[in-house]
Coordinates of N, CA and C in Angstrom, one line a residue:
X1 N 39.6 -22.6 -17.4 CA 40.0 -22.2 -18.8 C 40.3 -20.7 -18.8
X2 N 41.3 -20.4 -19.5 CA 41.8 -19.0 -19.5 C 41.6 -18.5 -21.0
X3 N 41.0 -17.3 -21.1 CA 40.8 -16.7 -22.4 C 41.9 -15.7 -22.7
X4 N 42.5 -15.8 -23.8 CA 43.6 -14.9 -24.2 C 43.0 -13.8 -25.1
X5 N 43.5 -12.6 -24.8 CA 43.0 -11.4 -25.6 C 44.0 -11.1 -26.7
X6 N 43.8 -11.7 -27.8 CA 44.7 -11.4 -29.0 C 44.2 -10.1 -29.7
X7 N 45.0 -9.4 -30.4 CA 44.6 -8.3 -31.2 C 43.3 -8.6 -32.1
X8 N 43.3 -9.8 -32.6 CA 42.2 -10.1 -33.5 C 40.9 -10.2 -32.7
X9 N 41.0 -10.8 -31.5 CA 39.8 -11.0 -30.7 C 39.3 -9.6 -30.2
X10 N 40.2 -8.8 -29.8 CA 39.9 -7.4 -29.4 C 39.2 -6.6 -30.5
X11 N 39.7 -6.8 -31.7 CA 39.1 -6.1 -32.9 C 37.7 -6.6 -33.1
X12 N 37.5 -7.9 -33.0 CA 36.2 -8.5 -33.3 C 35.2 -8.1 -32.2
X13 N 35.6 -8.0 -30.9 CA 34.7 -7.5 -29.9 C 34.4 -6.0 -30.1
X14 N 35.4 -5.2 -30.5 CA 35.1 -3.8 -30.7 C 34.1 -3.7 -32.0
X15 N 34.4 -4.5 -33.0 CA 33.5 -4.4 -34.2 C 32.1 -4.8 -33.8
X16 N 31.9 -5.9 -33.0 CA 30.6 -6.3 -32.6 C 29.9 -5.2 -31.8
X17 N 30.7 -4.6 -30.9 CA 30.1 -3.5 -30.0 C 29.7 -2.4 -30.9
X18 N 30.5 -2.0 -31.9 CA 30.1 -0.9 -32.8 C 28.8 -1.3 -33.6
X19 N 28.7 -2.5 -34.1 CA 27.5 -2.9 -34.8 C 26.3 -2.8 -33.9
X20 N 26.4 -3.2 -32.6 CA 25.3 -3.1 -31.7 C 24.9 -1.6 -31.5
X21 N 25.9 -0.7 -31.3 CA 25.6 0.7 -31.1 C 25.0 1.3 -32.3
X22 N 25.5 1.1 -33.5 CA 24.9 1.6 -34.7 C 23.5 1.1 -34.9
X23 N 23.3 -0.2 -34.7 CA 22.0 -0.8 -34.8 C 21.0 -0.2 -33.8
X24 N 21.4 0.0 -32.6 CA 20.5 0.6 -31.6 C 20.2 2.1 -32.0
X25 N 21.1 2.8 -32.5 CA 20.9 4.2 -33.0 C 19.9 4.2 -34.2
X26 N 20.1 3.2 -35.1 CA 19.2 3.2 -36.2 C 17.8 2.8 -35.8
X27 N 17.7 1.9 -34.9 CA 16.4 1.4 -34.4 C 15.7 2.6 -33.7
X28 N 16.4 3.4 -33.0 CA 15.8 4.5 -32.2 C 15.9 5.9 -33.0
X29 N 16.1 5.9 -34.3 CA 16.4 7.1 -35.0 C 15.2 8.1 -34.9
X30 N 14.0 7.6 -35.0 CA 12.8 8.5 -34.9 C 12.8 9.2 -33.5
X31 N 13.0 8.4 -32.5 CA 13.0 9.0 -31.1 C 14.1 10.0 -30.9
X32 N 15.3 9.7 -31.5 CA 16.5 10.6 -31.4 C 16.2 11.9 -32.1
X33 N 15.6 11.8 -33.3 CA 15.3 13.0 -34.1 C 14.2 13.8 -33.5
X34 N 13.2 13.2 -32.8 CA 12.2 13.9 -32.1 C 12.7 14.7 -31.0
X35 N 13.6 14.0 -30.2 CA 14.2 14.7 -29.0 C 15.0 15.9 -29.5
X36 N 15.8 15.8 -30.6 CA 16.6 16.8 -31.1 C 15.7 18.0 -31.6
X37 N 14.7 17.7 -32.4 CA 13.8 18.7 -32.9 C 13.0 19.4 -31.8
X38 N 12.5 18.6 -30.8 CA 11.8 19.2 -29.7 C 12.7 20.2 -28.9
X39 N 13.9 19.8 -28.7 CA 14.8 20.7 -27.9 C 15.1 22.0 -28.7
X40 N 15.3 21.9 -30.0 CA 15.5 23.1 -30.8 C 14.3 24.0 -30.8
X41 N 13.1 23.4 -31.0 CA 11.9 24.2 -31.0 C 11.7 24.9 -29.6
X42 N 11.9 24.1 -28.5 CA 11.8 24.7 -27.2 C 12.8 25.8 -27.0
X43 N 14.0 25.7 -27.4 CA 15.0 26.7 -27.3 C 14.6 28.0 -28.0
X44 N 13.9 27.8 -29.1 CA 13.5 29.0 -29.9 C 12.1 29.5 -29.5
X45 N 11.5 28.8 -28.5 CA 10.2 29.1 -28.0 C 9.1 29.1 -29.1
X46 N 9.1 28.0 -29.9 CA 8.2 27.8 -31.0 C 7.3 26.6 -30.6
X47 N 6.0 26.8 -30.6 CA 5.0 25.8 -30.4 C 4.8 25.1 -31.8
X48 N 5.1 23.7 -31.8 CA 4.9 23.0 -33.0 C 4.4 21.6 -32.8
X49 N 3.7 21.1 -33.7 CA 3.2 19.7 -33.7 C 3.6 19.1 -35.0
X50 N 4.0 17.8 -35.0 CA 4.5 17.1 -36.2 C 4.5 15.6 -36.0
X51 N 4.5 14.9 -37.1 CA 4.7 13.4 -37.0 C 5.9 13.0 -37.9
X52 N 6.9 12.4 -37.3 CA 8.0 11.9 -38.1 C 7.6 10.6 -38.7
X53 N 7.7 10.6 -40.1 CA 7.3 9.4 -40.8 C 8.5 8.6 -41.2
X54 N 9.6 9.3 -41.6 CA 10.8 8.5 -42.0 C 12.0 9.3 -41.7
X55 N 13.0 8.6 -41.3 CA 14.3 9.2 -41.0 C 15.3 8.3 -41.7
X56 N 15.9 8.8 -42.8 CA 16.9 8.0 -43.5 C 18.2 8.7 -43.5
X57 N 19.2 8.1 -44.2 CA 20.5 8.7 -44.2 C 20.6 10.0 -44.9
X58 N 19.7 10.2 -45.9 CA 19.7 11.4 -46.7 C 18.3 12.1 -46.6
X59 N 17.2 11.4 -46.6 CA 15.9 12.0 -46.6 C 15.1 11.8 -45.4
X60 N 14.5 12.9 -44.9 CA 13.7 12.9 -43.7 C 12.3 13.3 -44.1
X61 N 11.2 12.7 -43.6 CA 9.9 13.1 -44.0 C 9.1 13.3 -42.7
X62 N 8.4 14.5 -42.6 CA 7.5 14.7 -41.5 C 6.1 15.0 -42.1
X63 N 5.1 14.7 -41.4 CA 3.7 14.9 -41.8 C 2.9 15.6 -40.7
X64 N 1.8 16.2 -41.1 CA 0.9 16.9 -40.2 C 1.7 18.0 -39.4
X65 N 2.4 18.8 -40.1 CA 3.2 19.9 -39.4 C 2.3 21.1 -39.1
X66 N 2.5 21.6 -37.9 CA 1.7 22.8 -37.5 C 2.7 23.6 -36.6
X67 N 2.9 24.9 -37.0 CA 3.7 25.8 -36.2 C 2.9 27.0 -35.8
X68 N 3.0 27.3 -34.5 CA 2.3 28.5 -33.9 C 1.1 28.0 -33.1
X69 N 0.2 28.9 -32.9 CA -1.0 28.6 -32.1 C -1.9 27.6 -32.8
X70 N -2.2 26.4 -32.2 CA -3.0 25.4 -32.8 C -4.3 25.9 -33.3
X71 N -4.9 26.9 -32.6 CA -6.2 27.4 -33.0 C -6.1 28.3 -34.3
X72 N -4.9 29.0 -34.5 CA -4.7 29.9 -35.6 C -3.2 29.8 -36.0
X73 N -2.8 28.6 -36.6 CA -1.4 28.4 -36.9 C -0.8 29.4 -37.9
X74 N 0.5 29.6 -37.7 CA 1.2 30.5 -38.7 C 1.6 29.6 -39.9
X75 N 1.9 28.3 -39.7 CA 2.3 27.5 -40.8 C 1.7 26.1 -40.6
X76 N 1.1 25.5 -41.6 CA 0.7 24.1 -41.6 C 1.2 23.5 -42.9
X77 N 1.5 22.2 -42.9 CA 1.9 21.4 -44.1 C 1.4 20.0 -43.9
X78 N 0.8 19.5 -45.0 CA 0.4 18.1 -44.9 C 1.7 17.2 -44.8
X79 N 2.7 17.5 -45.5 CA 4.0 16.8 -45.5 C 5.2 17.6 -45.9
X80 N 6.3 17.2 -45.5 CA 7.6 17.9 -45.9 C 8.7 16.9 -45.9
X81 N 9.6 17.0 -46.9 CA 10.7 16.1 -47.0 C 12.0 17.0 -47.1
X82 N 13.0 16.7 -46.4 CA 14.3 17.4 -46.4 C 15.3 16.4 -46.9
X83 N 16.0 16.7 -48.0 CA 17.1 15.9 -48.5 C 18.4 16.6 -48.1
X84 N 19.3 15.8 -47.4 CA 20.6 16.3 -47.0 C 21.7 15.9 -48.0
X85 N 22.7 16.7 -48.0 CA 23.9 16.4 -48.8 C 25.1 16.6 -47.9
X86 N 26.1 15.8 -48.2 CA 27.4 15.8 -47.5 C 28.5 16.2 -48.4
X87 N 29.2 17.2 -48.0 CA 30.3 17.8 -48.8 C 31.5 18.1 -48.0
X88 N 32.4 18.8 -48.5 CA 33.6 19.2 -47.8 C 33.3 20.2 -46.6
X89 N 32.2 20.9 -46.8 CA 31.8 21.9 -45.8 C 30.9 21.2 -44.7
X90 N 30.7 19.9 -44.8 CA 29.8 19.2 -43.8 C 28.5 18.9 -44.4
X91 N 27.5 18.7 -43.5 CA 26.1 18.4 -44.0 C 25.3 19.6 -44.3
X92 N 24.6 19.6 -45.4 CA 23.8 20.8 -45.7 C 22.4 20.3 -46.3
X93 N 21.5 21.2 -46.4 CA 20.2 20.8 -46.9 C 20.3 21.0 -48.4
X94 N 20.0 20.0 -49.2 CA 20.1 20.1 -50.7 C 18.8 20.4 -51.2
X95 N 17.7 19.9 -50.7 CA 16.4 20.2 -51.2 C 15.3 20.1 -50.1
X96 N 14.2 20.8 -50.4 CA 13.1 20.8 -49.5 C 11.9 20.7 -50.4
X97 N 11.1 19.7 -50.1 CA 9.8 19.4 -50.8 C 8.7 19.5 -49.8
X98 N 7.6 20.1 -50.1 CA 6.4 20.2 -49.2 C 5.1 20.2 -50.0
X99 N 4.1 19.7 -49.4 CA 2.8 19.8 -50.0 C 1.7 20.1 -48.9
X100 N 0.6 20.7 -49.4 CA -0.5 21.1 -48.6 C 0.0 22.2 -47.6
X101 N 0.7 23.2 -48.0 CA 1.3 24.2 -47.2 C 0.4 25.4 -47.1
X102 N 0.2 25.9 -45.9 CA -0.6 27.1 -45.6 C 0.3 28.0 -44.7
X103 N 0.6 29.2 -45.2 CA 1.5 30.1 -44.5 C 0.7 31.4 -44.3
X104 N 0.6 31.9 -43.0 CA 0.0 33.1 -42.7 C 1.0 34.1 -42.1
X105 N 0.8 35.4 -42.5 CA 1.7 36.4 -42.1 C 1.1 37.7 -42.2
X106 N 2.0 38.7 -42.0 CA 1.5 40.1 -42.1 C 2.6 41.0 -42.6
X107 N 2.2 42.0 -43.3 CA 3.2 43.1 -43.8 C 2.6 44.4 -43.4
X108 N 3.0 44.9 -42.2 CA 2.4 46.1 -41.7 C 3.6 47.0 -41.3
X109 N 3.4 48.3 -41.6 CA 4.4 49.3 -41.3 C 5.8 49.0 -41.9
X110 N 5.8 48.3 -43.1 CA 7.0 48.0 -43.8 C 7.7 46.8 -43.2
X111 N 7.1 46.0 -42.3 CA 7.7 44.9 -41.7 C 7.0 43.6 -42.0
X112 N 7.7 42.6 -42.6 CA 7.1 41.3 -42.9 C 7.3 40.4 -41.7
X113 N 6.2 39.7 -41.3 CA 6.3 38.8 -40.2 C 5.5 37.5 -40.5
X114 N 6.0 36.4 -40.1 CA 5.2 35.1 -40.2 C 5.1 34.5 -38.9
X115 N 4.9 35.3 -37.8 CA 4.7 34.9 -36.5 C 5.8 34.0 -35.9
X116 N 5.4 32.8 -35.4 CA 6.3 31.8 -34.8 C 7.3 31.4 -35.8
X117 N 7.0 31.4 -37.1 CA 8.0 30.9 -38.1 C 9.2 31.8 -38.1
X118 N 9.1 33.1 -37.8 CA 10.2 34.1 -37.7 C 11.3 33.6 -36.8
X119 N 10.9 32.9 -35.7 CA 11.9 32.5 -34.7 C 12.7 31.3 -35.2
X120 N 12.3 30.7 -36.3 CA 13.0 29.6 -36.9 C 14.0 30.0 -38.0
X121 N 13.9 31.3 -38.4 CA 14.7 31.8 -39.5 C 16.1 32.3 -38.9
X122 N 17.1 32.3 -39.7 CA 18.4 32.7 -39.1 C 18.4 34.2 -38.8
X123 N 19.2 34.6 -37.9 CA 19.3 36.0 -37.5 C 19.8 36.9 -38.7
X124 N 19.3 38.1 -38.8 CA 19.8 39.0 -39.9 C 21.3 39.2 -39.8
X125 N 21.9 39.1 -40.9 CA 23.4 39.2 -41.0 C 23.9 40.6 -41.4
X126 N 23.0 41.4 -41.9 CA 23.3 42.7 -42.4 C 23.7 42.7 -43.9
X127 N 23.8 41.5 -44.4 CA 24.0 41.3 -45.9 C 22.7 41.4 -46.6
X128 N 22.8 41.7 -47.9 CA 21.5 41.7 -48.7 C 20.9 40.4 -48.7
X129 N 19.5 40.4 -48.8 CA 18.8 39.1 -48.8 C 19.2 38.2 -50.0
X130 N 19.4 37.0 -49.7 CA 19.7 36.0 -50.7 C 19.0 34.7 -50.4
X131 N 18.4 34.0 -51.3 CA 17.8 32.7 -51.1 C 18.9 31.7 -50.9
X132 N 18.7 30.7 -50.1 CA 19.7 29.6 -49.9 C 19.9 28.8 -51.1
X133 N 21.0 28.2 -51.3 CA 21.3 27.4 -52.5 C 20.8 26.0 -52.3
X134 N 19.5 25.9 -52.6 CA 18.8 24.6 -52.5 C 17.6 24.5 -53.4
X135 N 17.2 23.3 -53.7 CA 16.0 23.1 -54.6 C 14.8 23.1 -53.6
X136 N 13.8 23.9 -54.0 CA 12.6 23.9 -53.2 C 11.4 23.6 -54.1
X137 N 10.6 22.6 -53.7 CA 9.5 22.2 -54.5 C 8.3 22.3 -53.6
X138 N 7.3 23.1 -54.0 CA 6.1 23.3 -53.1 C 4.9 22.9 -54.0
X139 N 4.0 22.1 -53.4 CA 2.8 21.7 -54.1 C 1.6 22.1 -53.2
X140 N 0.6 22.7 -53.9 CA -0.7 23.0 -53.2 C -0.4 23.9 -52.0
X141 N 0.2 25.1 -52.2 CA 0.5 26.0 -51.1 C -0.4 27.3 -51.2
X142 N -0.7 27.8 -50.0 CA -1.5 29.0 -49.9 C -0.7 30.0 -49.0
X143 N -0.8 31.3 -49.4 CA -0.2 32.3 -48.6 C -1.3 33.3 -48.2
X144 N -1.5 33.6 -47.0 CA -2.4 34.6 -46.5 C -1.6 35.7 -45.8
X145 N -1.6 36.9 -46.4 CA -0.8 38.0 -45.8 C -1.8 39.2 -45.5
X146 N -1.8 39.6 -44.3 CA -2.5 40.7 -43.9 C -1.6 41.9 -44.1
X147 N -2.1 42.9 -44.8 CA -1.3 44.1 -45.1 C -2.0 45.4 -44.6
X148 N -1.3 46.5 -44.6 CA -1.9 47.8 -44.4 C -3.0 48.1 -45.4
X149 N -2.9 47.5 -46.6 CA -3.7 47.8 -47.7 C -4.9 46.8 -47.9
X150 N -4.9 45.8 -47.0 CA -6.0 44.8 -47.1 C -5.3 43.4 -47.2
X151 N -6.1 42.4 -47.2 CA -5.5 41.0 -47.3 C -5.0 40.7 -48.7
X152 N -4.0 39.9 -48.7 CA -3.4 39.4 -49.9 C -3.4 37.8 -49.8
X153 N -4.0 37.2 -50.7 CA -4.1 35.7 -50.7 C -3.5 35.2 -52.0
X154 N -2.6 34.3 -51.9 CA -1.9 33.7 -53.1 C -1.9 32.2 -53.0
X155 N -2.0 31.6 -54.1 CA -1.9 30.1 -54.2 C -0.8 29.8 -55.1
X156 N 0.1 28.9 -54.7 CA 1.3 28.5 -55.4 C 1.3 27.0 -55.6
X157 N 1.7 26.6 -56.7 CA 1.9 25.2 -57.0 C 3.1 25.0 -57.9

């Protein structure tokens, strides 16, 4: 028996193959996201621990986030959600929501630093400081800042 390859059959085989590939990527989305995030953290030499809870087309959720030395972390968060948006310029972060956030830093000699978190921020561009165009929602957050004038502690909700 000889099988003929008509354009319709070829299209069906390619469509089936595409469904299998997309399905496999969806099934492995947490592992793929973890590999990508771990590689980026390693490239920036940032020690971090986190648990990926959900990876969706627009919203990603991580829990138990810890950045910096585990004994004295620079940033911890009970949870964080990132919502992505797609536009003409590509994919961008539309909003960031986080809860149970604790951020430690210092302001000494006129220099603000948040330890390992600094390595995750974009490089200075020489332009005046501007906040990114996104919605940020923070619940139950604490800031501990060591300064030349003594400690500064703030609670934000």
